[in-house]
Coordinates of N, CA and C in Angstrom, one line a residue:
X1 N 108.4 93.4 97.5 CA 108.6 94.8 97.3 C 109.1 95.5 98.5
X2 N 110.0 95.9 98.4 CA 110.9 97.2 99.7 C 109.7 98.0 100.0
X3 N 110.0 98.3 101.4 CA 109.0 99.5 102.1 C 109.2 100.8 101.1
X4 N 110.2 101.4 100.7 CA 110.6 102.4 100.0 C 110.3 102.8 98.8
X5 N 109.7 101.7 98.1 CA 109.7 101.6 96.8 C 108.4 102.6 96.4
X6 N 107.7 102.7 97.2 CA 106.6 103.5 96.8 C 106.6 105.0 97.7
X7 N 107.7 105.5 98.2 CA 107.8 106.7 99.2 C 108.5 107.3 98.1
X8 N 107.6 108.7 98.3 CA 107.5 110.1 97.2 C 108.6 111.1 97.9
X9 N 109.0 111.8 96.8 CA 110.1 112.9 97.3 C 109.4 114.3 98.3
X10 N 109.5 114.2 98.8 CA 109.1 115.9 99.3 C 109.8 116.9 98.2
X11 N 108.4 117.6 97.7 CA 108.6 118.7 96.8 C 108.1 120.0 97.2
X12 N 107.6 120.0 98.4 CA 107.2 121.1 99.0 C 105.6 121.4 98.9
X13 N 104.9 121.3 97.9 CA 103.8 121.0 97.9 C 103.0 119.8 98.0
X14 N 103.8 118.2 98.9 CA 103.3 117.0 99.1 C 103.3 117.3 100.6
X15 N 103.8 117.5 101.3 CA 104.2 117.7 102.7 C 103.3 116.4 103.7
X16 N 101.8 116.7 103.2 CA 101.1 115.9 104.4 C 101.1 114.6 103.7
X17 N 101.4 114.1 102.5 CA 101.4 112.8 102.0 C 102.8 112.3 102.6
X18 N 103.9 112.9 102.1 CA 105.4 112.5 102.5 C 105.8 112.3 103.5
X19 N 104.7 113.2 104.7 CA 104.9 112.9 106.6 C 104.4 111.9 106.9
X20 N 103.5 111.5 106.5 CA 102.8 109.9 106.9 C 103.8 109.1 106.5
X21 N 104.4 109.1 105.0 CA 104.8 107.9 104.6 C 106.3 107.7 105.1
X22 N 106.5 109.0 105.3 CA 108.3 108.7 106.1 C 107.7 108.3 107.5
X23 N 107.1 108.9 108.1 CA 106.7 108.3 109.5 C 106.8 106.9 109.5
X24 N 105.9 106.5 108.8 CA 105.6 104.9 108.6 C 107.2 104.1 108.1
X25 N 108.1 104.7 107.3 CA 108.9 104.4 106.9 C 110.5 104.7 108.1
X26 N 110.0 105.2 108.6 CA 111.1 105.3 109.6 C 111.1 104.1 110.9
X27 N 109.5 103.8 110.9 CA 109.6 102.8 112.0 C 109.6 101.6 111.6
X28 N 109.9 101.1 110.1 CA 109.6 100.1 109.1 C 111.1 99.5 109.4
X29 N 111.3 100.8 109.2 CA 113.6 101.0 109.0 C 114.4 100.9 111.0
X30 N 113.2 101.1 111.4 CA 113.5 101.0 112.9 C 114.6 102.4 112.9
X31 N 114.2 103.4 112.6 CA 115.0 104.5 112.5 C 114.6 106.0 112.9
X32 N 113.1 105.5 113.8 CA 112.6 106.8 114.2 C 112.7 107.2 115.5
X33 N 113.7 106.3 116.6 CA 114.3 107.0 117.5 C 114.4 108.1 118.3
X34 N 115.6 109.0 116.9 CA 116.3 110.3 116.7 C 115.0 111.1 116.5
X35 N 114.2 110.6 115.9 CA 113.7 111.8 115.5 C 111.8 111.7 116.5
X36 N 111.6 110.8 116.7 CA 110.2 111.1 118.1 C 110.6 110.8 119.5
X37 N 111.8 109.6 119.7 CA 112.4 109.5 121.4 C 112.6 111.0 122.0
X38 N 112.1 111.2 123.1 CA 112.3 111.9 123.7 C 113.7 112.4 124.4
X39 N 114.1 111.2 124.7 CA 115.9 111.0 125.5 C 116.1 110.3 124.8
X40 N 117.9 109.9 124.9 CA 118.8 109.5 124.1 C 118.7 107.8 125.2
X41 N 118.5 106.9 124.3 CA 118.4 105.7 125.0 C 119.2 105.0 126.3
X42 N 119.4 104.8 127.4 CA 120.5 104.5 127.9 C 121.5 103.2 127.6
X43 N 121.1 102.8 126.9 CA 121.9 101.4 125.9 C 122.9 102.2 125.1
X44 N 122.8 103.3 124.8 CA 123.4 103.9 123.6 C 123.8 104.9 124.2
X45 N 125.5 104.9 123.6 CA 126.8 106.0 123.8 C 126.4 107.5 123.6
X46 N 127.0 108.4 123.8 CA 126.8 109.5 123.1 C 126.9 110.0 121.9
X47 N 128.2 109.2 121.5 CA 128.6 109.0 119.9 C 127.4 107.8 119.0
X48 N 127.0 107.1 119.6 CA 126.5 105.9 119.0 C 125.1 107.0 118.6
X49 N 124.8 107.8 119.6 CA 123.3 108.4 119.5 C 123.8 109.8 118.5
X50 N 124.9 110.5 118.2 CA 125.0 111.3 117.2 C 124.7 110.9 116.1
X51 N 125.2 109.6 116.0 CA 125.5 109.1 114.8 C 124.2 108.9 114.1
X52 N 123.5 108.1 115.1 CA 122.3 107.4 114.6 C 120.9 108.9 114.4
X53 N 121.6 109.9 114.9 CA 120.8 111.2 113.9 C 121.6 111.6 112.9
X54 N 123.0 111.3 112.6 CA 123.5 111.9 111.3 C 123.0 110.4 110.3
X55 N 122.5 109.6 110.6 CA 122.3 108.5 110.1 C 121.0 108.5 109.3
X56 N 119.8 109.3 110.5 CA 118.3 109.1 110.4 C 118.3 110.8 109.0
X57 N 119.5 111.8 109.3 CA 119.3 113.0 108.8 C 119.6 112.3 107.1
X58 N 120.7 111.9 106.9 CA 121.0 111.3 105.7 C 120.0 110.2 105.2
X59 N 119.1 109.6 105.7 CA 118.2 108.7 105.3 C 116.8 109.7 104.8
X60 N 116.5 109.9 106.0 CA 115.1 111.1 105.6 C 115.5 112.1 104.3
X61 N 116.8 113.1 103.8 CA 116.7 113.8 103.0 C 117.3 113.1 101.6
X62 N 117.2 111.7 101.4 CA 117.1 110.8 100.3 C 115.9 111.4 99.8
X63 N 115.0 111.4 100.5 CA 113.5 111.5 100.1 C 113.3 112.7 99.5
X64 N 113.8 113.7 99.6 CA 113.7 115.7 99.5 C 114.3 115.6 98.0
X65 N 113.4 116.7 97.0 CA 114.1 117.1 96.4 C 114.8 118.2 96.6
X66 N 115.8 119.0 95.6 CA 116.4 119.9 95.8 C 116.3 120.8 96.4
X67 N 114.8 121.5 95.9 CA 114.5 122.2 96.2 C 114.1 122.3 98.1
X68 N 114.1 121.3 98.5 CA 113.9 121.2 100.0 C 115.1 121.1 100.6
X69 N 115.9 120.1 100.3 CA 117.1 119.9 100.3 C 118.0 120.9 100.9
X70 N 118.6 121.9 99.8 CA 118.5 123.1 100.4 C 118.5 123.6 101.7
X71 N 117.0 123.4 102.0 CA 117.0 124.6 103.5 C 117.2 123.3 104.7
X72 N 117.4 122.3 104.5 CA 118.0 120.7 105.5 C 119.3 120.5 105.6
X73 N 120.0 121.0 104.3 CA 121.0 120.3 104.2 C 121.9 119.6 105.6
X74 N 122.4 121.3 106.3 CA 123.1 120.9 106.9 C 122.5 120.9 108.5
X75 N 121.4 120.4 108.5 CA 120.5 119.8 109.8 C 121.3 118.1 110.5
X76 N 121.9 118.1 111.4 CA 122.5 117.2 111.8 C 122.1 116.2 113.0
X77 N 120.6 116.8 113.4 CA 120.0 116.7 114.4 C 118.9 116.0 114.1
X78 N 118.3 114.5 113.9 CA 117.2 114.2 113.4 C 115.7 115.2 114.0
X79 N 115.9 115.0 115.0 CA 114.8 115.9 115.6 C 114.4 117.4 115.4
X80 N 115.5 118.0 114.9 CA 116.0 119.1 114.7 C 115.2 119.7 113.0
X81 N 115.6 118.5 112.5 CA 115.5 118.6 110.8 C 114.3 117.9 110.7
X82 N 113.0 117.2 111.1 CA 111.9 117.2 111.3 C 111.1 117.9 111.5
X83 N 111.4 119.1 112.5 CA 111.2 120.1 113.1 C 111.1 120.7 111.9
X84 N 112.4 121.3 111.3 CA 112.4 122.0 110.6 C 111.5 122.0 109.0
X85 N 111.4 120.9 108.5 CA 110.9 120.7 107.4 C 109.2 120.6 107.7
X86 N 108.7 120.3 109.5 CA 107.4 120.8 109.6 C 107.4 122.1 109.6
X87 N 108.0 122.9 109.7 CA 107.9 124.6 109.8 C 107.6 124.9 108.8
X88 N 108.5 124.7 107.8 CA 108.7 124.7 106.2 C 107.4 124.5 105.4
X89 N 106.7 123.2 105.7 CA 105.7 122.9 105.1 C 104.8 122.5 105.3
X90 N 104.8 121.9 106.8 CA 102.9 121.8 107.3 C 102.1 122.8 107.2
X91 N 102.2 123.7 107.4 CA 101.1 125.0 107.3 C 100.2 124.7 105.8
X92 N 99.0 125.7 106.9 CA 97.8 125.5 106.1 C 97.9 126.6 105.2
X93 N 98.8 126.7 104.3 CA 99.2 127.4 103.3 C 98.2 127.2 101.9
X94 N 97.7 128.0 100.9 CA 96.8 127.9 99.9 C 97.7 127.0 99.5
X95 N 98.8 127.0 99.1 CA 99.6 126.0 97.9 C 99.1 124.7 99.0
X96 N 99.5 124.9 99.8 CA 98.8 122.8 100.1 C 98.0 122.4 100.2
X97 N 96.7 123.3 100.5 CA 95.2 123.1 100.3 C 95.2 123.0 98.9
X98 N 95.7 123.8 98.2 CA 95.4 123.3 96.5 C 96.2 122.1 96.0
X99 N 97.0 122.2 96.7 CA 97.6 120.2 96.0 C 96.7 119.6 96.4
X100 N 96.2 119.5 97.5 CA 95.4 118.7 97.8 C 94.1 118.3 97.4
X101 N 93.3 119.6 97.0 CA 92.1 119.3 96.7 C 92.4 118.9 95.1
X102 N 93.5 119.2 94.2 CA 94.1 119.1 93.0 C 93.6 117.2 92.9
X103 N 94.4 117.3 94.1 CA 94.5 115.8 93.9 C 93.1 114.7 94.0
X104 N 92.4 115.4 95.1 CA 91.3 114.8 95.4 C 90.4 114.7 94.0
X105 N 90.5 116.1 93.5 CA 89.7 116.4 92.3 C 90.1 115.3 90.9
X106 N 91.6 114.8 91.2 CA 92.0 114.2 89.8 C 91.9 112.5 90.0
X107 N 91.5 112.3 91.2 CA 91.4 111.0 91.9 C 90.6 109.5 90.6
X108 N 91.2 109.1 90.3 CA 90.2 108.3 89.7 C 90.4 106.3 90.2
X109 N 89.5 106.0 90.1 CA 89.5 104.6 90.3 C 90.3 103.7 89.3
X110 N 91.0 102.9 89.8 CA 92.2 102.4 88.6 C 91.4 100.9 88.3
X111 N 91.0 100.9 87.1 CA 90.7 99.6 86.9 C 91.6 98.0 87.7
X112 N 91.1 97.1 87.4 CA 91.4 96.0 88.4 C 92.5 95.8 89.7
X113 N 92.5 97.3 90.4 CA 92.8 97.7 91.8 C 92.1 97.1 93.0
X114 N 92.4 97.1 94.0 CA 91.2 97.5 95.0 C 90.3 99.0 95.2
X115 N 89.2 98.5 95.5 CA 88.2 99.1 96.0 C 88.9 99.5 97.2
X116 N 89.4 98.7 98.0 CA 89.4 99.1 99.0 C 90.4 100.3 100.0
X117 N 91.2 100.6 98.1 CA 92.6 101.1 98.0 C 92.2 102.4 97.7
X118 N 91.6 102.4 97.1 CA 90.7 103.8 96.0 C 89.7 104.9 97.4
X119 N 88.9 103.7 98.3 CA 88.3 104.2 99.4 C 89.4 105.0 100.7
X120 N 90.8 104.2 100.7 CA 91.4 104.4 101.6 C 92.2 105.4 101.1
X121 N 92.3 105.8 99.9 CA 92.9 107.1 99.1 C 92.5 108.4 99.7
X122 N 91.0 108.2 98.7 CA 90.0 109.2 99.0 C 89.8 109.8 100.0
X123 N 89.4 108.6 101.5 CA 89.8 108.9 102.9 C 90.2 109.9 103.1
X124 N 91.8 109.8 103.0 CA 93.3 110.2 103.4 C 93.1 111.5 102.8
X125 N 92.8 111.8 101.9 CA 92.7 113.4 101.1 C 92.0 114.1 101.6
X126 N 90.2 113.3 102.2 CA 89.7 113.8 102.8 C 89.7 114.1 104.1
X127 N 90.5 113.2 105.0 CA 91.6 114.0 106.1 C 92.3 114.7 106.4
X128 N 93.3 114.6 105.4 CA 94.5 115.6 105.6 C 93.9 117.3 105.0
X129 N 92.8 117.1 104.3 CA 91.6 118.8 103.9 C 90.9 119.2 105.1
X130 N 90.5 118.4 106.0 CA 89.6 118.1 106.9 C 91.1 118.7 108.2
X131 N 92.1 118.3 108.2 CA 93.0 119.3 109.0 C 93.5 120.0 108.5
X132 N 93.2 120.9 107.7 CA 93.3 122.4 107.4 C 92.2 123.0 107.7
X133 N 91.4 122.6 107.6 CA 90.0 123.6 107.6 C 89.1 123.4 106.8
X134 N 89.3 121.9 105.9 CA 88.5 122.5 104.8 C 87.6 121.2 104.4
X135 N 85.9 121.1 104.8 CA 85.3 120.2 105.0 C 84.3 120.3 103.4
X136 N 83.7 119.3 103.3 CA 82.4 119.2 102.4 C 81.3 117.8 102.8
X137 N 80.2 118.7 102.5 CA 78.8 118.1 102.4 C 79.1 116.6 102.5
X138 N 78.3 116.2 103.1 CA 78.0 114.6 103.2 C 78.1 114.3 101.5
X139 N 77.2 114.6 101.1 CA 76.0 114.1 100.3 C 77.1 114.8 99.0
X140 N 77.8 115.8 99.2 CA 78.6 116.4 97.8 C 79.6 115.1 98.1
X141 N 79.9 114.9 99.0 CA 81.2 113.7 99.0 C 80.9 112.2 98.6
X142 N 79.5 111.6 98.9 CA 79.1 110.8 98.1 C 79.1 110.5 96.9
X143 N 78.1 112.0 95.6 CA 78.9 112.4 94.7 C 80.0 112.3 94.3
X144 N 80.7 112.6 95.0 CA 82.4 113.1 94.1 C 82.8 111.6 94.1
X145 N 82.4 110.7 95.5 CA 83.1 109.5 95.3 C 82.6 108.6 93.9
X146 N 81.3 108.8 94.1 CA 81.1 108.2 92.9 C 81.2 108.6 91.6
X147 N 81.6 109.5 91.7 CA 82.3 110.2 89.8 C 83.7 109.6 89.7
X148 N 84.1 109.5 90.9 CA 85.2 108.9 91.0 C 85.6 107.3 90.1
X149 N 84.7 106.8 89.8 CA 84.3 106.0 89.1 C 84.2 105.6 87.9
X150 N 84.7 104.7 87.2 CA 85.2 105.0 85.6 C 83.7 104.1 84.9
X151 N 83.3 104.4 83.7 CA 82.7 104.3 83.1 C 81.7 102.7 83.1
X152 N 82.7 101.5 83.6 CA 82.4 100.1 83.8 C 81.9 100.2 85.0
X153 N 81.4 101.0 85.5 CA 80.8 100.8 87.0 C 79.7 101.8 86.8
X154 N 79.3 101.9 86.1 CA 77.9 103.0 85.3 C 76.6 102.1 86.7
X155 N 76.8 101.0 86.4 CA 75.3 99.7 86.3 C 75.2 99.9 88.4
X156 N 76.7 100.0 88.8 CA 76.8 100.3 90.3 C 76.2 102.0 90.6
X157 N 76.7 102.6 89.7 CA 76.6 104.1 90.5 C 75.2 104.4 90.3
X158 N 74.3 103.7 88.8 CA 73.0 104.1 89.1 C 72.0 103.3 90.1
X159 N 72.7 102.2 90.5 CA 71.4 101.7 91.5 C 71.9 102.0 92.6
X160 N 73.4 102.9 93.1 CA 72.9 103.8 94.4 C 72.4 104.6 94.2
X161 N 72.3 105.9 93.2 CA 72.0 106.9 93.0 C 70.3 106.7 92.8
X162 N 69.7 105.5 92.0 CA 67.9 105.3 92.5 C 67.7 104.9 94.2
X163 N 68.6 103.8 94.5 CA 68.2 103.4 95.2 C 68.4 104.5 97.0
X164 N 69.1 105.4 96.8 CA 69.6 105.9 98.0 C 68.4 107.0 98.9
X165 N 68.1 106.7 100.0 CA 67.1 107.2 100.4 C 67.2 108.6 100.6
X166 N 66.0 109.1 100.1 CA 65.2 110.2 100.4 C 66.5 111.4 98.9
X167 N 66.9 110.4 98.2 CA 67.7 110.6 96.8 C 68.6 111.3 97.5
X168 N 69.2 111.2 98.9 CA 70.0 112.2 99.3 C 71.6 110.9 99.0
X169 N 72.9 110.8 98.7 CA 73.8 110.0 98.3 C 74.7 110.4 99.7
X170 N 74.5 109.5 100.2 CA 75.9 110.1 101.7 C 77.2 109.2 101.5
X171 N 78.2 110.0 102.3 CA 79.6 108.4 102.7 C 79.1 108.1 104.2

């Protein structure tokens, strides 16, 4: 499976999911250079380094829909148009605290997945909430994880839920 195959469009309300996974995807692609190098390499022309940001700009807004698209288009500067689409959409704006907690809220465990995939989900949601501002209870987050849980895992959620001390459920 291609690194790309699983990288989501920027729609404006993904923002902190789509920054990680192009991050990751830029250094996969050996293409993130232009857009975190500080200076322009000295191996590399002046032309050879224009290029290789009209290169990284045309790769990154694959990923954009239209609607983002739009205010990038004509960003020709990898560093520039990174810049810009964090302006656009990092902010701890209610629309991306509510995708997010949307998401956290609709989270479910996928039958014959990993566990360890579903934990590393959950995590991530509850980090990227956790940098905006927006934390929860130990013991409510144990909960949630375990609702998280489909019906065939009944026989697991009740012997944490007796067995967890002082009946408090932590992560």
């Amino acid at each position: 499976m291609e690194a790309n195959e699983k990288m989501v469009a920027l729609n404006g309300s993904n923002y902190h999911l789509w920054n990680g996974k192009m991050k990751d995807l830029l250094f996969v692609k050996k293409l993130h250079l232009p857009v975190f190098a500080t200076q322009k390499p000295d191996s590399m022309s002046n032309e050879e380094w224009d290029f290789e940001h009209q290169q990284v700009c045309g790769f990154i807004r694959q990923y954009v829909q239209d609607n983002v698209y739009n205010h990038i288009v004509n960003e020709t500067h990898a560093r520039t148009l990174w810049e810009k689409i964090e302006s656009l959409y990092a902010s701890k704006s209610g629309n991306n605290k509510l995708y997010l907690l949307n998401c956290l809220m609709n989270l479910r465990y996928k039958e014959n997945s990993s566990i360890s995939d579903h934990l590393n989900e959950f995590q991530g949601l509850l980090d990227q909430l956790s940098g905006m501002g927006i934390n929860f209870d130990d013991e409510v987050l144990g909960l949630w994880l375990l609702n998280t849980l489909p019906k065939s895992w009944e026989i697991f959620r009740a012997s944490i839920s007796n067995f967890a001390p002082n009946d408090i459920i932590c992560l």
